[in-house]
mmCIF file of C-alpha atoms in Angstrom:
data_model
loop_
_atom_site.group_PDB
_atom_site.id
_atom_site.type_symbol
_atom_site.label_atom_id
_atom_site.label_comp_id
_atom_site.label_asym_id
_atom_site.label_seq_id
_atom_site.Cartn_x
_atom_site.Cartn_y
_atom_site.Cartn_z
ATOM 1 C CA UNK A 505 83.633 87.518 96.165
ATOM 2 C CA UNK A 506 85.050 85.422 98.107
ATOM 3 C CA UNK A 507 85.252 85.278 101.953
ATOM 4 C CA UNK A 508 87.363 87.450 103.709
ATOM 5 C CA UNK A 509 87.569 86.114 106.910
ATOM 6 C CA UNK A 510 86.828 88.149 110.508
ATOM 7 C CA UNK A 511 85.925 92.227 109.685
ATOM 8 C CA UNK A 512 85.432 94.454 112.152
ATOM 9 C CA UNK A 513 83.125 97.535 111.464
ATOM 10 C CA UNK A 514 83.652 100.612 114.198
ATOM 11 C CA UNK A 515 82.427 103.974 114.040
ATOM 12 C CA UNK A 516 84.293 106.789 116.372
ATOM 13 C CA UNK A 517 82.014 107.428 119.537
ATOM 14 C CA UNK A 518 80.936 111.110 116.593
ATOM 15 C CA UNK A 519 80.092 107.999 114.154
ATOM 16 C CA UNK A 520 81.991 108.478 111.957
ATOM 17 C CA UNK A 521 83.427 104.688 109.954
ATOM 18 C CA UNK A 522 86.647 103.877 111.918
ATOM 19 C CA UNK A 523 88.360 100.463 110.007
ATOM 20 C CA UNK A 524 89.975 97.371 110.879
ATOM 21 C CA UNK A 525 90.228 95.839 108.007
ATOM 22 C CA UNK A 526 92.638 93.044 106.476
ATOM 23 C CA UNK A 527 95.372 92.522 104.730
ATOM 24 C CA UNK A 528 95.086 92.326 100.846
ATOM 25 C CA UNK A 529 93.307 93.013 98.313
ATOM 26 C CA UNK A 530 89.379 92.417 95.215
ATOM 27 C CA UNK A 531 87.773 94.260 93.150
ATOM 28 C CA UNK A 532 85.791 96.584 94.716
ATOM 29 C CA UNK A 533 82.168 95.480 93.720
ATOM 30 C CA UNK A 534 80.512 98.795 93.282
ATOM 31 C CA UNK A 535 83.109 100.424 90.872
ATOM 32 C CA UNK A 536 85.436 98.174 90.136
ATOM 33 C CA UNK A 537 88.711 98.989 91.139
ATOM 34 C CA UNK A 538 91.329 96.491 92.820
ATOM 35 C CA UNK A 539 91.193 98.201 96.608
ATOM 36 C CA UNK A 540 93.296 97.916 99.220
ATOM 37 C CA UNK A 541 91.762 95.683 102.198
ATOM 38 C CA UNK A 542 93.697 98.122 105.415
ATOM 39 C CA UNK A 543 94.383 96.438 108.384
ATOM 40 C CA UNK A 544 94.664 99.374 110.057
ATOM 41 C CA UNK A 545 92.328 100.692 112.241
ATOM 42 C CA UNK A 546 91.288 104.797 110.237
ATOM 43 C CA UNK A 547 92.250 107.353 112.907
ATOM 44 C CA UNK A 548 90.634 110.649 113.525
ATOM 45 C CA UNK A 549 91.960 113.801 114.107
ATOM 46 C CA UNK A 550 89.505 117.215 115.636
ATOM 47 C CA UNK A 551 89.343 119.106 112.422
ATOM 48 C CA UNK A 552 87.553 115.745 110.835
ATOM 49 C CA UNK A 553 90.964 114.599 109.007
ATOM 50 C CA UNK A 554 91.470 110.612 108.719
ATOM 51 C CA UNK A 555 95.573 110.869 111.123
ATOM 52 C CA UNK A 556 98.917 109.204 110.227
ATOM 53 C CA UNK A 557 98.250 107.562 106.952
ATOM 54 C CA UNK A 558 96.412 107.813 103.102
ATOM 55 C CA UNK A 559 95.765 105.624 101.881
ATOM 56 C CA UNK A 560 97.620 104.361 99.050
ATOM 57 C CA UNK A 561 99.151 106.869 95.848
ATOM 58 C CA UNK A 562 96.114 104.878 92.668
ATOM 59 C CA UNK A 563 94.107 103.589 95.683
ATOM 60 C CA UNK A 564 90.947 106.001 95.782
ATOM 61 C CA UNK A 565 88.124 103.907 97.964
ATOM 62 C CA UNK A 566 88.594 100.840 100.435
ATOM 63 C CA UNK A 567 85.177 98.194 101.068
ATOM 64 C CA UNK A 568 82.734 98.772 103.977
ATOM 65 C CA UNK A 569 82.259 94.967 104.778
ATOM 66 C CA UNK A 570 79.420 94.215 107.211
ATOM 67 C CA UNK A 571 80.937 91.340 109.708
ATOM 68 C CA UNK A 572 79.968 88.068 108.491
ATOM 69 C CA UNK A 573 81.622 89.677 104.926
ATOM 70 C CA UNK A 574 79.756 90.470 102.975
ATOM 71 C CA UNK A 575 79.442 93.251 101.042
ATOM 72 C CA UNK A 576 78.132 96.660 102.122
ATOM 73 C CA UNK A 577 79.265 100.013 100.239
ATOM 74 C CA UNK A 578 81.924 100.936 98.881
ATOM 75 C CA UNK A 579 83.668 103.713 101.484
ATOM 76 C CA UNK A 580 86.152 106.356 100.062
ATOM 77 C CA UNK A 581 89.301 107.248 102.319
ATOM 78 C CA UNK A 582 90.632 110.987 101.883
ATOM 79 C CA UNK A 583 93.508 112.052 101.435
ATOM 80 C CA UNK A 584 94.884 114.901 104.058
ATOM 81 C CA UNK A 585 94.817 118.605 102.595
ATOM 82 C CA UNK A 586 92.080 116.709 99.471
ATOM 83 C CA UNK A 587 88.183 119.145 99.709
ATOM 84 C CA UNK A 588 86.256 115.463 100.542
ATOM 85 C CA UNK A 589 82.820 115.215 100.859
ATOM 86 C CA UNK A 590 81.918 115.503 105.099
ATOM 87 C CA UNK A 591 79.752 112.092 105.416
ATOM 88 C CA UNK A 592 80.563 109.721 102.377
ATOM 89 C CA UNK A 593 84.790 111.031 102.204
ATOM 90 C CA UNK A 594 84.389 111.003 97.959
ATOM 91 C CA UNK A 595 87.032 114.002 96.464
ATOM 92 C CA UNK A 596 87.422 115.854 93.130
ATOM 93 C CA UNK A 597 89.742 112.993 92.986
ATOM 94 C CA UNK A 598 87.233 110.475 93.582
ATOM 95 C CA UNK A 599 84.029 111.021 92.956
ATOM 96 C CA UNK A 600 80.892 108.911 94.203
ATOM 97 C CA UNK A 601 79.218 106.030 91.922
ATOM 98 C CA UNK A 602 77.253 107.633 89.187
ATOM 99 C CA UNK A 603 78.694 111.189 89.221
ATOM 100 C CA UNK A 604 78.462 114.097 91.851
ATOM 101 C CA UNK A 605 79.137 117.490 93.312
ATOM 102 C CA UNK A 606 80.267 120.478 95.242
ATOM 103 C CA UNK A 607 76.901 121.570 97.098
ATOM 104 C CA UNK A 608 79.077 122.819 99.776
ATOM 105 C CA UNK A 609 82.662 122.958 100.985
ATOM 106 C CA UNK A 610 82.020 119.952 102.251
ATOM 107 C CA UNK A 611 79.032 117.997 100.848
ATOM 108 C CA UNK A 612 78.403 116.789 97.965
ATOM 109 C CA UNK A 613 75.503 116.334 95.753
ATOM 110 C CA UNK A 614 75.135 112.435 96.406
ATOM 111 C CA UNK A 615 74.874 112.321 100.227
ATOM 112 C CA UNK A 616 72.524 116.028 99.970
ATOM 113 C CA UNK A 617 70.063 114.727 97.730
ATOM 114 C CA UNK A 618 69.575 111.834 100.267
ATOM 115 C CA UNK A 619 69.485 114.082 102.945
ATOM 116 C CA UNK A 620 66.275 115.753 100.958
ATOM 117 C CA UNK A 621 64.805 112.401 100.433
ATOM 118 C CA UNK A 622 64.391 111.526 103.699
ATOM 119 C CA UNK A 623 62.975 115.134 104.074
#
């Protein structure tokens, strides 16, 4: 991955991702899709949805980067009114790498498995 400049990682008061991204696109090293790098901060509404925007048509994930620009993980940005996992943000149309299924109204099998691994 080429140098992407400064990327800041934020979380809100509830620990949800709130990211400021760079303009442009790059290939996600995890899922291989061309992804948009955001140049805005994600704000969250009281019902847990991102406010005032949705990801561009056809782009279902972005990159969550550490401050030094190294790849950390693929992060799915949920679209309004679409079922999404409360932990990772995957949706019906954009599952976790390797696949997942719903084990609860807002929890996917990949994240439920992580919780079981920690127990």
